[in-house]
Short mmCIF file of C-alpha atoms in Angstrom, two decimals:
data_model
loop_
_atom_site.label_atom_id
_atom_site.label_comp_id
_atom_site.label_asym_id
_atom_site.label_seq_id
_atom_site.Cartn_x
_atom_site.Cartn_y
_atom_site.Cartn_z
CA MET A 506 -1.30 24.66 23.11
CA SER A 507 -4.86 25.94 23.05
CA GLU A 508 -7.44 23.70 21.57
CA ALA A 509 -8.14 23.68 17.82
CA GLU A 510 -10.97 22.47 15.86
CA PHE A 511 -12.23 21.50 12.30
CA VAL A 512 -15.84 21.08 10.80
CA GLY A 513 -16.69 19.19 8.03
CA ARG A 514 -18.92 16.28 6.71
CA HIS A 515 -17.98 12.73 8.05
CA TYR A 516 -17.15 10.63 5.08
CA ALA A 517 -19.05 7.57 6.44
CA THR A 518 -22.18 9.33 7.63
CA GLY A 519 -22.41 12.74 5.69
CA ASN A 520 -23.13 14.35 9.02
CA ARG A 521 -21.81 17.72 10.00
CA THR A 522 -18.85 16.68 12.37
CA ARG A 523 -16.61 18.85 14.69
CA ILE A 524 -13.37 17.53 15.47
CA ALA A 525 -11.24 19.31 18.27
CA TRP A 526 -7.67 18.57 19.04
CA GLU A 527 -4.94 19.70 21.52
CA ASP A 528 -1.13 18.83 21.42
CA GLY A 529 -1.63 16.76 18.43
CA LEU A 530 -4.27 14.41 19.88
CA VAL A 531 -7.99 14.42 19.22
CA ARG A 532 -9.99 15.36 22.41
CA ARG A 533 -13.44 15.28 20.86
CA ILE A 534 -15.30 14.09 17.84
CA GLU A 535 -18.92 15.56 17.76
CA ASP A 536 -21.48 14.27 15.08
CA SER A 537 -24.40 16.65 14.93
CA GLY A 538 -26.53 13.65 13.36
CA GLU A 539 -27.67 15.89 10.66
CA PRO A 540 -26.40 16.18 7.11
CA ALA A 541 -24.05 19.15 6.57
CA THR A 542 -25.30 22.04 4.32
CA GLY A 543 -24.17 25.38 3.28
CA ALA A 544 -20.49 26.15 3.69
CA PHE A 545 -19.67 22.54 4.84
CA LYS A 546 -21.83 20.67 2.07
CA ASN A 547 -18.59 19.91 -0.03
CA ILE A 548 -16.07 19.54 2.60
CA TRP A 549 -15.59 16.24 3.85
CA ILE A 550 -13.29 14.68 6.68
CA ALA A 551 -11.69 11.09 6.60
CA PRO A 552 -9.05 9.02 8.22
CA PRO A 553 -5.54 9.07 6.27
CA LEU A 554 -4.99 6.75 3.41
CA VAL A 555 -2.39 3.98 4.12
CA ASP A 556 -0.41 2.37 1.48
CA VAL A 557 1.58 -0.71 2.11
CA GLN A 558 3.53 -0.91 -1.23
CA ILE A 559 5.64 2.21 -2.10
CA ASN A 560 8.73 1.54 -4.14
CA GLY A 561 9.22 5.19 -4.80
CA PHE A 562 7.49 8.29 -5.24
CA ALA A 563 7.83 11.95 -6.70
CA GLY A 564 11.02 10.92 -8.85
CA VAL A 565 12.75 9.21 -5.99
CA ASP A 566 13.62 5.35 -6.51
CA PHE A 567 13.77 3.71 -3.07
CA GLN A 568 15.83 0.68 -4.80
CA ARG A 569 18.60 3.05 -5.75
CA GLU A 570 21.91 3.47 -3.67
CA GLY A 571 22.39 6.90 -2.23
CA VAL A 572 18.97 8.01 -1.58
CA ASP A 573 19.33 10.62 1.07
CA GLU A 574 17.10 12.21 3.70
CA ALA A 575 16.08 15.15 1.37
CA GLY A 576 15.09 12.46 -1.24
CA LEU A 577 13.19 10.56 1.32
CA LEU A 578 11.42 13.66 2.60
CA LYS A 579 10.61 14.60 -1.10
CA ALA A 580 8.90 11.21 -1.64
CA THR A 581 6.88 11.38 1.93
CA ARG A 582 5.87 14.61 1.21
CA GLY A 583 4.59 13.89 -2.28
CA LEU A 584 2.67 11.00 -0.92
CA ARG A 585 1.09 13.25 1.98
CA GLU A 586 -0.10 15.89 -0.60
CA ALA A 587 -1.87 12.82 -2.30
CA GLY A 588 -3.78 12.01 0.92
CA CYS A 589 -1.32 9.08 2.14
CA PRO A 590 0.70 10.18 5.18
CA LYS A 591 1.19 6.76 6.43
CA TYR A 592 3.31 4.04 4.35
CA LEU A 593 5.45 1.01 4.01
CA LEU A 594 8.75 1.72 2.25
CA THR A 595 9.03 -1.22 -0.06
CA LEU A 596 12.11 -2.84 -1.61
CA ILE A 597 12.26 -5.39 -4.24
CA THR A 598 14.23 -8.46 -5.26
CA ASP A 599 18.08 -7.77 -4.77
CA GLU A 600 20.83 -9.79 -3.23
CA TRP A 601 19.53 -10.67 0.20
CA SER A 602 22.63 -8.83 1.83
CA ALA A 603 22.11 -5.80 -0.41
CA MET A 604 18.42 -5.54 0.54
CA LEU A 605 19.22 -5.74 4.18
CA ALA A 606 21.72 -2.99 3.93
CA ARG A 607 19.42 -0.77 1.99
CA PHE A 608 16.78 -1.24 4.78
CA ARG A 609 19.44 -0.44 7.49
CA HIS A 610 20.25 2.78 5.62
CA TYR A 611 16.61 3.71 5.27
CA ARG A 612 15.75 2.96 9.05
CA ALA A 613 18.55 5.20 10.16
CA LEU A 614 17.45 7.95 7.88
CA ARG A 615 13.76 7.53 9.14
CA ASP A 616 14.76 7.28 12.92
CA ARG A 617 16.61 10.57 12.96
CA ASN A 618 13.78 12.68 11.37
CA PRO A 619 10.46 12.98 13.24
CA GLU A 620 8.68 13.74 10.16
CA LEU A 621 9.89 10.36 8.46
CA ARG A 622 9.14 8.66 11.68
CA ASP A 623 5.61 9.58 11.70
CA ALA A 624 5.22 8.66 7.87
CA ILE A 625 7.17 5.31 7.39
CA PHE A 626 5.62 3.08 10.00
CA GLY A 627 7.32 0.03 8.44
CA TRP A 628 8.74 -2.02 5.47
CA HIS A 629 7.63 -4.32 2.79
CA VAL A 630 10.07 -6.83 1.72
CA GLU A 631 9.08 -7.93 -1.86
CA GLY A 632 11.63 -10.44 -2.62
CA PRO A 633 13.96 -12.17 -3.29
CA PHE A 634 11.99 -15.38 -2.22
CA LEU A 635 9.63 -15.41 -5.23
CA ASN A 636 8.69 -17.70 -8.05
CA ASP A 637 11.44 -17.17 -10.84
CA LYS A 638 9.38 -18.30 -13.70
CA PRO A 639 8.28 -16.05 -16.54
CA GLY A 640 5.19 -14.08 -15.74
CA PHE A 641 5.19 -14.87 -12.11
CA LYS A 642 8.45 -13.02 -11.47
CA GLY A 643 7.22 -9.73 -13.14
CA ALA A 644 9.71 -7.06 -13.43
CA HIS A 645 11.87 -8.73 -10.60
CA GLU A 646 15.43 -10.12 -11.38
CA ALA A 647 15.13 -13.65 -11.41
CA SER A 648 18.87 -14.56 -11.19
CA VAL A 649 19.07 -13.39 -7.45
CA MET A 650 15.82 -15.16 -6.37
CA ARG A 651 16.06 -17.93 -3.99
CA ASP A 652 14.49 -20.10 -1.27
CA PRO A 653 13.89 -18.67 2.06
CA THR A 654 14.96 -20.00 5.55
CA PRO A 655 14.05 -19.51 9.17
CA GLU A 656 17.48 -18.01 9.38
CA ASP A 657 16.74 -15.30 7.07
CA MET A 658 13.70 -14.33 9.01
CA VAL A 659 15.68 -13.91 11.94
CA GLU A 660 18.25 -11.86 10.23
CA LEU A 661 15.27 -9.57 8.83
CA ARG A 662 13.96 -8.98 12.31
CA GLU A 663 17.35 -8.24 13.73
CA THR A 664 17.94 -5.70 10.94
CA LEU A 665 14.48 -4.04 11.46
CA PRO A 666 13.82 -4.60 15.30
CA ASP A 667 10.26 -3.64 16.50
CA ASP A 668 9.06 -2.27 13.21
CA ALA A 669 6.04 -3.39 11.19
CA ILE A 670 7.32 -5.77 8.28
CA LEU A 671 5.24 -7.06 5.60
CA LEU A 672 7.33 -9.94 3.61
CA THR A 673 6.04 -11.20 0.31
CA LEU A 674 7.19 -14.64 -0.76
CA ALA A 675 6.43 -17.52 -2.98
CA PRO A 676 5.10 -20.40 -0.45
CA GLU A 677 6.12 -23.13 -3.31
CA ARG A 678 9.68 -22.49 -2.74
CA GLU A 679 11.70 -24.93 -0.72
CA GLU A 680 11.49 -24.29 3.13
CA ALA A 681 8.92 -21.48 2.64
CA LEU A 682 6.61 -22.89 5.12
CA ALA A 683 9.04 -23.08 7.84
CA ALA A 684 10.15 -19.59 7.00
CA ILE A 685 6.51 -18.43 7.19
CA GLU A 686 6.09 -19.99 10.49
CA LYS A 687 9.49 -18.23 11.82
CA ALA A 688 8.55 -15.09 10.39
CA VAL A 689 5.09 -15.03 12.01
CA SER A 690 6.53 -15.98 15.32
CA LEU A 691 8.81 -12.96 15.12
CA GLY A 692 5.91 -10.53 14.38
CA ILE A 693 6.41 -10.50 10.64
CA LYS A 694 3.38 -10.38 8.46
CA VAL A 695 3.42 -12.73 5.59
CA SER A 696 1.83 -12.06 2.10
CA VAL A 697 1.82 -14.44 -0.93
CA GLY A 698 2.77 -12.93 -4.08
CA HIS A 699 4.61 -13.43 -7.41
CA ALA A 700 3.76 -17.08 -6.67
CA ASP A 701 2.02 -20.13 -8.17
CA PRO A 702 1.48 -22.50 -5.15
CA SER A 703 -1.04 -25.37 -5.59
CA ALA A 704 -4.30 -25.10 -3.90
CA GLU A 705 -3.01 -27.36 -1.24
CA ARG A 706 0.29 -25.41 -0.64
CA LEU A 707 -1.73 -22.30 -0.47
CA LYS A 708 -3.76 -23.49 2.36
CA GLU A 709 -0.92 -24.75 3.98
CA ALA A 710 0.92 -21.08 3.83
CA VAL A 711 -2.15 -19.95 5.35
CA ALA A 712 -2.08 -22.46 8.26
CA ALA A 713 1.54 -21.62 8.67
CA GLY A 714 0.55 -17.96 9.49
CA ALA A 715 0.28 -16.13 5.87
CA THR A 716 -2.43 -13.47 5.82
CA GLY A 717 -2.11 -11.51 2.77
CA PHE A 718 -1.81 -11.82 -1.07
CA THR A 719 0.21 -9.18 -2.73
CA HIS A 720 -1.43 -7.34 -5.84
CA LEU A 721 -3.65 -10.14 -6.80
CA GLY A 722 -4.09 -10.25 -10.57
CA ASN A 723 -0.45 -9.06 -11.16
CA GLY A 724 2.83 -11.06 -10.82
CA CYS A 725 1.29 -13.74 -12.95
CA PRO A 726 1.22 -14.62 -16.75
CA GLN A 727 -1.28 -13.14 -19.08
CA GLN A 728 -2.35 -16.65 -20.03
CA LEU A 729 -3.73 -18.88 -17.42
CA ASP A 730 -5.27 -22.39 -17.14
CA ARG A 731 -9.02 -21.90 -17.17
CA HIS A 732 -9.74 -24.60 -14.76
CA ASP A 733 -6.79 -24.12 -12.08
CA ASN A 734 -5.06 -20.80 -11.67
CA ILE A 735 -3.89 -18.55 -8.84
CA PHE A 736 -7.13 -16.51 -9.07
CA TRP A 737 -9.47 -19.48 -8.25
CA ARG A 738 -6.97 -20.90 -5.70
CA VAL A 739 -7.18 -17.47 -3.76
CA PHE A 740 -10.94 -17.20 -4.08
CA ASP A 741 -11.02 -20.70 -2.59
CA THR A 742 -8.77 -19.94 0.31
CA PRO A 743 -10.17 -18.09 3.38
CA GLY A 744 -7.83 -16.22 5.53
CA LEU A 745 -6.13 -13.94 2.92
CA MET A 746 -6.60 -10.17 2.53
CA SER A 747 -5.78 -9.48 -1.17
CA GLY A 748 -4.13 -6.18 -2.34
CA LEU A 749 -5.36 -4.65 -5.62
CA ILE A 750 -3.65 -2.09 -7.59
CA CYS A 751 -6.46 0.35 -8.29
CA ASP A 752 -5.17 2.18 -11.34
CA SER A 753 -7.72 0.54 -13.88
CA ILE A 754 -4.51 -0.62 -15.77
CA HIS A 755 -3.00 -3.44 -13.93
CA LEU A 756 -6.54 -4.74 -13.48
CA SER A 757 -9.01 -3.77 -15.88
CA PRO A 758 -12.34 -2.43 -14.53
CA MET A 759 -14.10 -5.68 -15.49
CA ALA A 760 -11.58 -7.65 -13.49
CA PHE A 761 -11.57 -5.23 -10.65
CA ARG A 762 -15.46 -5.57 -10.23
CA ALA A 763 -15.22 -9.40 -10.55
CA ILE A 764 -12.73 -9.80 -7.72
CA HIS A 765 -14.89 -7.51 -5.48
CA LYS A 766 -17.98 -9.92 -6.34
CA SER A 767 -15.96 -13.04 -5.62
CA LEU A 768 -14.35 -11.85 -2.35
CA PRO A 769 -16.00 -10.35 0.73
CA PRO A 770 -15.03 -6.67 1.45
CA GLU A 771 -13.01 -7.52 4.50
CA ALA A 772 -10.43 -9.64 2.38
CA ILE A 773 -9.61 -6.64 0.10
CA TYR A 774 -7.37 -3.67 0.42
CA TYR A 775 -5.94 -1.16 -2.31
CA THR A 776 -2.60 -0.21 -3.10
CA THR A 777 -0.74 2.00 -5.64
CA ASP A 778 2.36 -0.16 -5.86
CA ALA A 779 3.95 3.23 -6.80
CA VAL A 780 7.23 3.41 -8.15
CA ALA A 781 9.55 6.49 -8.77
CA PRO A 782 7.44 8.06 -11.49
CA ALA A 783 4.13 8.31 -9.35
CA GLY A 784 3.66 12.01 -8.67
CA ALA A 785 6.24 12.79 -11.32
CA PRO A 786 5.72 13.73 -15.05
CA PRO A 787 6.22 11.26 -17.90
CA GLY A 788 9.66 10.41 -18.92
CA ARG A 789 12.37 7.54 -17.94
CA TYR A 790 13.31 6.77 -14.37
CA SER A 791 14.83 3.85 -12.88
CA VAL A 792 13.44 0.91 -10.67
CA GLY A 793 16.40 -0.78 -9.23
CA ARG A 794 18.38 -2.38 -11.80
CA PHE A 795 15.83 -1.22 -14.47
CA GLU A 796 15.03 1.62 -16.53
CA VAL A 797 11.29 2.26 -17.01
CA GLU A 798 9.39 4.77 -19.23
CA VAL A 799 6.19 6.30 -18.53
CA GLY A 800 4.20 7.73 -21.41
CA GLU A 801 1.23 10.23 -21.22
CA ASP A 802 -1.14 7.23 -20.37
CA ARG A 803 0.90 6.98 -16.95
CA VAL A 804 1.68 3.29 -17.69
CA VAL A 805 5.06 2.02 -16.32
CA ARG A 806 6.84 -0.40 -18.49
CA GLN A 807 10.33 -1.40 -19.12
CA PRO A 808 11.46 -0.04 -22.74
CA GLY A 809 10.50 -2.57 -25.25
CA GLN A 810 8.50 -4.81 -22.93
CA THR A 811 4.64 -5.31 -22.46
CA ASN A 812 4.53 -6.40 -18.85
CA PHE A 813 4.02 -3.40 -16.12
CA ALA A 814 6.66 -2.55 -13.84
CA GLY A 815 4.81 -0.86 -10.80
CA SER A 816 2.46 2.12 -11.06
CA ALA A 817 2.44 5.81 -11.36
CA LEU A 818 -0.65 6.28 -9.69
CA THR A 819 -1.14 8.48 -6.65
CA PRO A 820 -3.16 7.32 -3.58
CA ILE A 821 -5.92 9.84 -4.02
CA GLU A 822 -6.09 9.01 -7.85
CA GLY A 823 -6.47 5.39 -6.74
CA ILE A 824 -9.50 6.43 -4.75
CA ARG A 825 -11.15 8.18 -7.66
CA ARG A 826 -10.45 5.24 -10.08
CA SER A 827 -11.58 2.75 -7.52
CA ALA A 828 -15.00 4.53 -7.09
CA ALA A 829 -15.27 4.83 -11.02
CA MET A 830 -14.57 1.20 -11.72
CA LEU A 831 -17.06 -0.03 -9.06
CA HIS A 832 -19.75 2.67 -9.89
CA LEU A 833 -19.67 3.83 -6.24
CA PRO A 834 -19.29 7.34 -4.59
CA TRP A 835 -15.65 7.73 -3.39
CA GLN A 836 -16.89 7.58 0.37
CA ARG A 837 -17.78 3.86 -0.22
CA VAL A 838 -14.29 2.69 -1.20
CA TRP A 839 -12.25 4.97 1.14
CA ASP A 840 -11.95 2.35 3.84
CA THR A 841 -10.31 -0.12 1.36
CA PHE A 842 -7.52 2.17 1.09
CA SER A 843 -7.32 3.19 4.96
CA ALA A 844 -8.86 0.91 7.39
CA GLN A 845 -8.12 -2.32 5.51
CA PRO A 846 -4.33 -1.95 4.79
CA SER A 847 -4.11 -0.71 8.49
CA LYS A 848 -5.88 -3.95 9.50
CA LEU A 849 -3.62 -6.13 7.43
CA MET A 850 -0.75 -4.78 9.48
CA GLU A 851 -2.56 -4.73 12.75
CA ARG A 852 -2.21 -0.98 13.26
CA ASP A 853 -4.94 1.45 14.03
CA PHE A 854 -4.84 4.79 12.11
CA SER A 855 -8.50 5.39 12.33
CA LEU A 856 -9.67 9.04 13.31
CA ARG A 857 -10.83 8.48 16.98
CA GLU A 858 -10.73 10.42 20.19
CA GLY A 859 -7.65 9.92 22.13
CA GLY A 860 -5.66 9.04 18.71
CA PRO A 861 -3.50 11.29 16.61
CA ALA A 862 -5.25 14.35 14.93
CA ASN A 863 -4.26 12.82 11.51
CA PHE A 864 -7.01 13.13 8.97
CA CYS A 865 -7.86 14.14 5.46
CA VAL A 866 -9.85 17.07 4.38
CA ILE A 867 -11.48 16.31 1.03
CA GLU A 868 -13.15 19.11 -1.21
CA THR A 869 -15.66 18.01 -3.74
CA ASP A 870 -17.62 19.54 -6.52
CA GLU A 871 -21.41 19.63 -6.78
CA THR A 872 -21.47 16.09 -8.30
CA ASN A 873 -19.29 14.59 -5.28
CA GLN A 874 -16.22 14.33 -7.38
CA ILE A 875 -12.96 14.89 -5.53
CA GLU A 876 -11.39 18.18 -6.38
CA ASN A 877 -8.65 18.61 -3.76
CA VAL A 878 -7.28 16.79 -0.66
CA ARG A 879 -5.11 17.75 2.14
CA VAL A 880 -3.57 16.04 5.28
CA TYR A 881 -3.72 17.22 8.67
CA ARG A 882 -0.89 15.53 10.54
CA GLY A 883 -0.98 16.05 14.46
CA GLY A 884 -3.54 18.79 13.79
CA MET A 885 -1.20 20.69 11.48
CA ASP A 886 -2.33 21.33 7.92
CA GLY A 887 0.27 19.81 5.54
#
């Protein structure tokens, strides 16, 4: 294959940059050292967005039985159209045996399709080892929650050998610390979430190997003790990278800004926590055992309930909303939805010489607002 190239503005420097690739790999990245003008003024190049918490997309619910290869491709292509060609397929609380069976099903679908192998770089296991108390359980089914064991971690790794795995659990559960240590020894990343550990227990979880916190500010009651709550404990515990759902709904803009002022930039990543309605029109959808409804406001709720049940946010819209909430240009928040989740999972999806020619091309208007995004995968548009 002959060498191909693309010219645009580098998202971080603003300079005119030329990317050349061959056989799907980047051969050269040439920064002109000068701001782009003319035809390239509003065309930007950035690394791919990475989402570590995708429960479904484009009307496809990953929690349901019977999702086939066509459904998985539909969700994956919808995510790619929204700037996100890399993600962790996420399953939420169910009977442990049922969750493992579903993961085996999805892994088989992924492994036989090159397009899916390229997109689904691993799995997020959100449950069943969570806090079953009201508020902390969120939209998860409390009746099937239970304590984790080291043996569960071995079974999980045997089910998903050699894959990236992110496991969300509540460290206050019995045997959780031993389970964390075992999981980490098997190469599983552990994130605290839907949890209410004491300050001491949270620090013990970090010492055991936990490195993340799943959707901080959610999976907790609306009313919290003002002197001692999960926010203050996380802010006071080094070693955790906290995920934030950046839809301006799960976290208000003020709360979003306050968290950014309380944690260093390297301790934050963004996620959509997308469920089936994301990338699909308003209506009624399923999320596992639950039915959810999405109105014109794009808020996902169980009918008759006030708590949120995932989001209908798309990744590129997450960039827009994050930038708006922080009063920053979108270029300043891009890495938090790209480099940071990659770092959490110890993966490198950066745009670099010798790496895959995977990148986003962003078109902006004269006020620097994102109008369109498209993804190059292995140097191929779309």
